[in-house]
Amino acid sequence: MTTNLSKDEILKVLDETIKTDSNIKITTTISQSLDYLNVTIQDNNGDLKTSIYHKSASEPYILPYESDHPRDVHVNIINNALLRAARMCSTVEDFGTHTLINCKTYPLHDRESNAYSKLILNSRKEFLSTGCLYLPHFLTTETRSNVLNEINSILTNSSRILYNSYVEHTDNLYSTSNSETSINEHESSSKTIIAFDQIPNESLLRKIYSWNPLINFITDIIQIYPHLYPSCDELGALYINIYNQSNKLSWHTDHSHFFISLLLQQSSNPNEGIFEYKTKNNEIISRNDFQAGGLVLFNGRTYPHRITEVCLSKLPRINAILTYDCTPDHRLSNYILKKFFGRTTCENNKL
């Protein structure tokens, strides 16, 4: 490194850097020799291995380096040291998101790999043939546990008024028609909803929702639109459904071609809170195999579906809905917002 800064100025910069992270330890010396480390990070389908070689008291020389970083976060990267990590992550935050899901099974971070191509091929085949793609153990156990802790914090925060949704509807849940319908054609659904503006900015769910590798993954599977974007809706972009006792989601179809659901907690009674859907032959498929931590991609526009009633379960069924659209300015109508969230505007006391 060549610099015109004084020693005091350099030490000031180093001190500020140390304060940014408790894991950063920097020591400084001025001498005729140089201690250095060769660091190699290998990523084997999400299994990171770090190798470090220490060589002490070498004569000073210029270390070869090259920059392969997508953004100007770090300018100089020692050759063969953090190259792989830099390709995977544009920021330290992105690297953290990389560890939130089971990347060993689902290498979303490595779009050019053979493992990713195979995953896309199998996922697309299942989604197109059945309308329902289920990816078990998508979230790590630690991630799911932390997300549930975040949700519990929201539920116990006295300043938050959560909406207990009770909706009567036809088989088209999102219909905006005001025409009269026979009472026999109505279904009823009920649940507690945590809207997007009630989810803290630093929430792990928000990080997963806005993670570009996940958005690219969904885009590659459905192949309906060239690009997908996170919704701009302040309430419905990302929301959490909680099914307590007597809650259910009755038979309906959706307006959108697909929805993404993260399964965060299943009911303690295995026969309650079950996701079911009807095939084109009107056969009812019950997904008793769904487990907490999984991801579901479903064609809700083509296949009627429901969540069976939670009756005796001591644990509520909890899932998060991730909303993406082909346009970057997607928003729900005021009618839909009022119907499902009980309001049309964002709360002022946002966390």
Coordinates of C-alpha atoms in Angstrom, one line a residue, residues 7-307:
K7 CA 0.8 7.6 10.6
D8 CA -1.8 9.3 12.9
E9 CA -4.3 9.6 10.1
I10 CA -3.8 5.9 9.2
L11 CA -4.3 4.8 12.8
K12 CA -7.4 6.9 13.0
V13 CA -8.9 5.1 10.0
L14 CA -7.9 1.7 11.4
D15 CA -9.5 2.6 14.8
E16 CA -12.8 3.5 13.1
T17 CA -12.7 0.3 11.2
I18 CA -12.2 -1.8 14.3
K19 CA -15.2 -0.2 15.9
T20 CA -17.6 -1.3 13.1
D21 CA -17.4 -5.0 14.0
S22 CA -16.4 -6.7 17.2
N23 CA -14.9 -9.5 15.1
I24 CA -12.4 -7.2 13.4
K25 CA -9.0 -7.2 15.2
I26 CA -6.2 -5.0 13.7
T27 CA -2.7 -4.5 15.0
T28 CA -0.2 -2.1 13.6
T29 CA 3.6 -2.2 13.5
I30 CA 6.3 -0.3 11.6
S31 CA 9.4 -2.4 10.8
Q32 CA 11.6 -3.8 8.1
S33 CA 9.6 -7.0 7.7
L34 CA 6.0 -8.0 7.0
D35 CA 3.8 -10.6 8.5
Y36 CA 1.0 -11.7 6.1
L37 CA -1.7 -14.3 5.7
N38 CA -2.8 -16.2 2.6
V39 CA -6.6 -16.7 3.0
T40 CA -8.6 -19.1 0.7
I41 CA -12.3 -19.5 1.0
Q42 CA -13.9 -22.4 -0.9
D43 CA -17.7 -22.8 -1.4
N44 CA -18.8 -26.4 -2.0
N45 CA -22.6 -26.0 -2.6
G46 CA -23.0 -23.7 0.3
D47 CA -20.5 -25.4 2.6
L48 CA -17.8 -22.8 3.2
K49 CA -14.2 -23.8 4.1
T50 CA -11.6 -21.3 5.0
S51 CA -7.8 -22.0 4.8
I52 CA -5.3 -19.7 6.3
Y53 CA -1.5 -19.8 5.8
H54 CA 0.7 -17.5 8.0
K55 CA 4.2 -16.5 6.9
S56 CA 6.1 -14.2 9.2
A57 CA 9.0 -11.8 8.9
S58 CA 9.2 -11.6 5.1
E59 CA 10.8 -8.8 3.2
P60 CA 8.2 -6.2 2.2
Y61 CA 6.9 -6.7 -1.4
I62 CA 3.7 -5.9 -3.3
L63 CA 1.1 -8.5 -2.9
P64 CA -0.7 -9.4 -6.2
Y65 CA -4.4 -8.6 -6.2
E66 CA -7.3 -8.2 -8.4
S67 CA -10.8 -6.7 -7.9
D68 CA -13.7 -9.0 -8.8
H69 CA -16.2 -7.4 -6.5
P70 CA -19.7 -6.5 -8.0
R71 CA -19.8 -3.2 -6.1
D72 CA -17.3 -0.7 -4.7
V73 CA -17.4 -2.1 -1.2
H74 CA -13.8 -3.3 -1.1
V75 CA -11.4 -2.2 -3.8
N76 CA -8.5 -4.5 -3.3
I77 CA -9.0 -8.3 -2.9
I78 CA -5.9 -10.5 -2.6
N79 CA -5.7 -12.9 -5.5
N80 CA -7.3 -16.3 -4.7
A81 CA -8.1 -15.1 -1.2
L82 CA -11.7 -13.8 -1.0
L83 CA -12.4 -14.1 -4.7
R84 CA -15.2 -16.7 -4.3
A85 CA -16.9 -14.9 -1.4
A86 CA -16.8 -11.7 -3.4
R87 CA -18.6 -13.3 -6.4
M88 CA -21.3 -14.6 -4.1
C89 CA -21.9 -11.4 -2.1
S90 CA -22.0 -7.8 -3.0
T91 CA -22.2 -6.7 0.6
V92 CA -21.6 -8.2 4.0
E93 CA -25.4 -8.1 4.5
D94 CA -25.9 -10.2 1.3
F95 CA -23.4 -12.7 2.7
G96 CA -25.4 -13.0 5.8
T97 CA -28.6 -13.6 3.8
H98 CA -26.7 -16.4 2.0
T99 CA -26.5 -18.3 5.3
L100 CA -30.2 -17.9 6.1
I101 CA -31.4 -20.6 3.8
N102 CA -30.1 -24.2 3.3
C103 CA -27.7 -23.3 0.5
K104 CA -26.1 -26.7 0.5
T105 CA -29.4 -28.1 -0.9
Y106 CA -30.6 -25.0 -2.6
P107 CA -27.5 -23.1 -4.2
L108 CA -29.5 -20.0 -5.1
H109 CA -26.3 -17.9 -4.7
D110 CA -24.5 -19.8 -7.5
R111 CA -26.8 -19.3 -10.6
E112 CA -24.1 -20.5 -13.0
S113 CA -23.5 -23.9 -11.3
N114 CA -24.6 -27.3 -12.5
A115 CA -26.3 -27.8 -9.1
Y116 CA -28.5 -24.7 -9.6
S117 CA -29.4 -25.7 -13.2
K118 CA -30.5 -29.2 -12.0
L119 CA -32.5 -27.6 -9.2
I120 CA -34.3 -25.3 -11.6
L121 CA -35.0 -28.1 -14.0
N122 CA -36.6 -30.3 -11.3
S123 CA -38.4 -27.5 -9.7
R124 CA -39.9 -26.2 -12.9
K125 CA -41.1 -29.7 -13.9
E126 CA -42.9 -30.1 -10.6
F127 CA -44.4 -26.7 -10.6
L128 CA -45.7 -26.9 -14.2
S129 CA -47.1 -30.4 -13.9
T130 CA -48.8 -30.1 -10.5
G131 CA -49.0 -26.4 -9.8
C132 CA -47.4 -27.0 -6.4
L133 CA -43.7 -26.9 -5.7
Y134 CA -42.6 -27.8 -2.2
L135 CA -39.0 -27.3 -1.1
P136 CA -38.5 -28.9 2.3
H137 CA -35.9 -27.5 4.8
F138 CA -35.5 -24.4 2.7
L139 CA -34.8 -22.3 5.8
T140 CA -32.1 -23.3 8.3
T141 CA -33.4 -24.3 11.7
E142 CA -31.7 -21.3 13.2
T143 CA -33.3 -18.9 10.8
R144 CA -36.8 -20.3 11.4
S145 CA -36.3 -20.1 15.1
N146 CA -35.1 -16.5 14.9
V147 CA -38.0 -15.5 12.6
L148 CA -40.5 -17.0 15.1
N149 CA -38.8 -15.0 17.9
E150 CA -39.3 -11.9 15.8
I151 CA -43.0 -12.7 15.3
N152 CA -43.4 -13.3 19.0
S153 CA -41.9 -10.0 19.7
I154 CA -44.4 -8.3 17.4
L155 CA -47.3 -10.2 19.0
T156 CA -46.3 -9.1 22.5
N157 CA -45.7 -5.5 21.6
S158 CA -48.6 -3.7 23.1
S159 CA -48.3 -0.8 20.6
R160 CA -49.2 -3.0 17.6
I161 CA -52.8 -3.5 16.7
L162 CA -52.9 -6.7 14.6
Y163 CA -55.9 -7.3 12.3
N164 CA -58.0 -10.3 12.9
S165 CA -59.4 -10.9 9.4
Y166 CA -62.8 -12.4 8.9
V167 CA -63.9 -12.5 5.3
E168 CA -66.9 -13.9 3.5
H169 CA -66.1 -14.5 -0.2
T170 CA -66.9 -16.5 -3.3
D171 CA -64.5 -19.0 -4.8
N172 CA -62.5 -16.0 -6.1
L173 CA -61.0 -14.7 -2.8
Y174 CA -59.8 -11.5 -4.4
S175 CA -62.9 -10.6 -6.4
T176 CA -63.8 -6.9 -6.3
S177 CA -67.3 -7.5 -7.6
N178 CA -70.1 -6.0 -5.5
S179 CA -72.8 -8.0 -7.2
E180 CA -75.1 -10.0 -4.9
T181 CA -74.3 -13.6 -4.5
S182 CA -76.3 -16.4 -2.9
I183 CA -75.4 -17.1 0.6
N184 CA -74.8 -20.7 -0.3
E185 CA -72.0 -19.6 -2.7
H186 CA -70.1 -17.8 0.1
E187 CA -67.1 -19.1 1.9
S188 CA -65.7 -17.7 5.1
S189 CA -62.1 -17.3 6.1
S190 CA -60.4 -16.0 9.3
K191 CA -56.9 -15.5 10.5
T192 CA -54.6 -12.9 12.2
I193 CA -52.4 -10.9 9.8
I194 CA -49.1 -9.1 10.4
A195 CA -48.8 -6.6 7.6
F196 CA -45.6 -5.5 5.9
D197 CA -45.4 -2.2 7.8
Q198 CA -45.7 -4.1 11.1
I199 CA -42.6 -6.2 10.3
P200 CA -39.4 -4.4 11.5
N201 CA -36.9 -3.2 8.9
E202 CA -34.1 -5.3 10.3
S203 CA -36.3 -8.5 10.2
L204 CA -34.8 -11.7 8.7
L205 CA -38.0 -12.1 6.7
R206 CA -37.4 -8.7 5.0
K207 CA -33.8 -9.7 4.2
I208 CA -35.0 -13.0 2.6
Y209 CA -37.8 -11.3 0.8
S210 CA -35.6 -8.7 -0.9
W211 CA -32.7 -11.2 -1.6
N212 CA -32.0 -11.0 -5.3
P213 CA -30.9 -14.7 -5.7
L214 CA -34.4 -15.8 -4.4
I215 CA -36.1 -13.4 -6.8
N216 CA -34.0 -14.8 -9.7
F217 CA -34.8 -18.3 -8.5
I218 CA -38.6 -17.8 -8.6
T219 CA -38.2 -16.0 -12.0
D220 CA -36.3 -18.9 -13.5
I221 CA -38.9 -21.5 -12.3
I222 CA -42.1 -19.9 -13.4
Q223 CA -40.8 -18.5 -16.7
I224 CA -43.9 -16.3 -17.1
Y225 CA -42.2 -12.9 -16.9
P226 CA -38.6 -11.9 -17.8
H227 CA -38.2 -10.1 -14.5
L228 CA -39.9 -10.1 -11.1
Y229 CA -39.8 -7.3 -8.6
P230 CA -40.7 -7.0 -4.9
S231 CA -44.1 -5.4 -4.4
C232 CA -44.2 -1.8 -3.4
D233 CA -47.4 -2.3 -1.4
E234 CA -46.9 -1.0 2.1
L235 CA -49.2 -3.6 3.6
G236 CA -49.2 -6.6 1.3
A237 CA -45.7 -6.9 0.0
L238 CA -44.8 -9.3 2.7
Y239 CA -47.2 -10.4 5.4
I240 CA -47.6 -13.1 8.0
N241 CA -50.7 -15.3 8.4
I242 CA -51.4 -16.7 11.9
Y243 CA -54.1 -19.4 12.1
N244 CA -55.2 -19.8 15.7
Q245 CA -58.0 -22.1 17.0
S246 CA -61.2 -21.8 14.8
N247 CA -59.3 -20.0 12.0
K248 CA -59.2 -21.4 8.4
L249 CA -58.8 -20.3 4.8
S250 CA -61.7 -21.6 2.7
W251 CA -61.7 -22.8 -0.9
H252 CA -60.7 -20.1 -3.3
T253 CA -58.5 -19.1 -6.3
D254 CA -56.2 -16.2 -6.6
H255 CA -55.8 -13.3 -9.0
S256 CA -52.0 -13.9 -9.4
H257 CA -50.5 -16.8 -11.3
F258 CA -48.4 -17.8 -8.3
F259 CA -47.7 -17.1 -4.6
I260 CA -44.7 -17.9 -2.4
S261 CA -45.2 -19.1 1.1
L262 CA -42.6 -19.7 3.8
L263 CA -43.8 -22.3 6.3
L264 CA -42.8 -21.1 9.7
Q265 CA -44.8 -23.2 12.1
Q266 CA -47.3 -26.1 11.6
S267 CA -50.1 -26.8 13.9
S268 CA -49.3 -29.2 16.7
N269 CA -52.3 -31.4 15.6
P270 CA -51.2 -33.1 12.3
N271 CA -54.8 -33.2 11.0
E272 CA -55.4 -29.5 11.3
G273 CA -54.2 -26.5 9.3
I274 CA -53.5 -28.6 6.3
F275 CA -52.9 -27.1 2.9
E276 CA -55.2 -28.7 0.3
Y277 CA -55.8 -28.0 -3.4
K278 CA -58.0 -29.4 -6.2
T279 CA -56.5 -30.8 -9.4
K280 CA -58.0 -30.2 -12.8
N281 CA -59.9 -33.4 -12.3
N282 CA -61.4 -32.0 -9.1
E283 CA -59.4 -34.4 -7.0
I284 CA -58.5 -33.0 -3.5
I285 CA -54.8 -33.2 -2.7
S286 CA -53.9 -32.9 1.0
R287 CA -50.3 -31.9 1.7
N288 CA -49.7 -33.6 5.0
D289 CA -46.1 -33.7 4.2
F290 CA -45.5 -30.0 4.5
Q291 CA -43.2 -29.2 7.4
A292 CA -42.0 -26.0 9.0
G293 CA -39.0 -24.4 7.3
G294 CA -40.2 -25.4 3.8
L295 CA -41.0 -23.1 0.9
V296 CA -44.1 -23.5 -1.3
L297 CA -44.6 -22.0 -4.8
F298 CA -48.2 -22.5 -5.9
N299 CA -50.3 -21.7 -8.9
G300 CA -53.2 -20.3 -7.0
R301 CA -54.9 -18.9 -10.1
T302 CA -55.5 -22.3 -11.7
Y303 CA -56.0 -24.5 -8.7
P304 CA -58.5 -23.9 -6.0
H305 CA -56.9 -24.3 -2.5
R306 CA -57.6 -23.9 1.2
I307 CA -56.1 -24.2 4.7

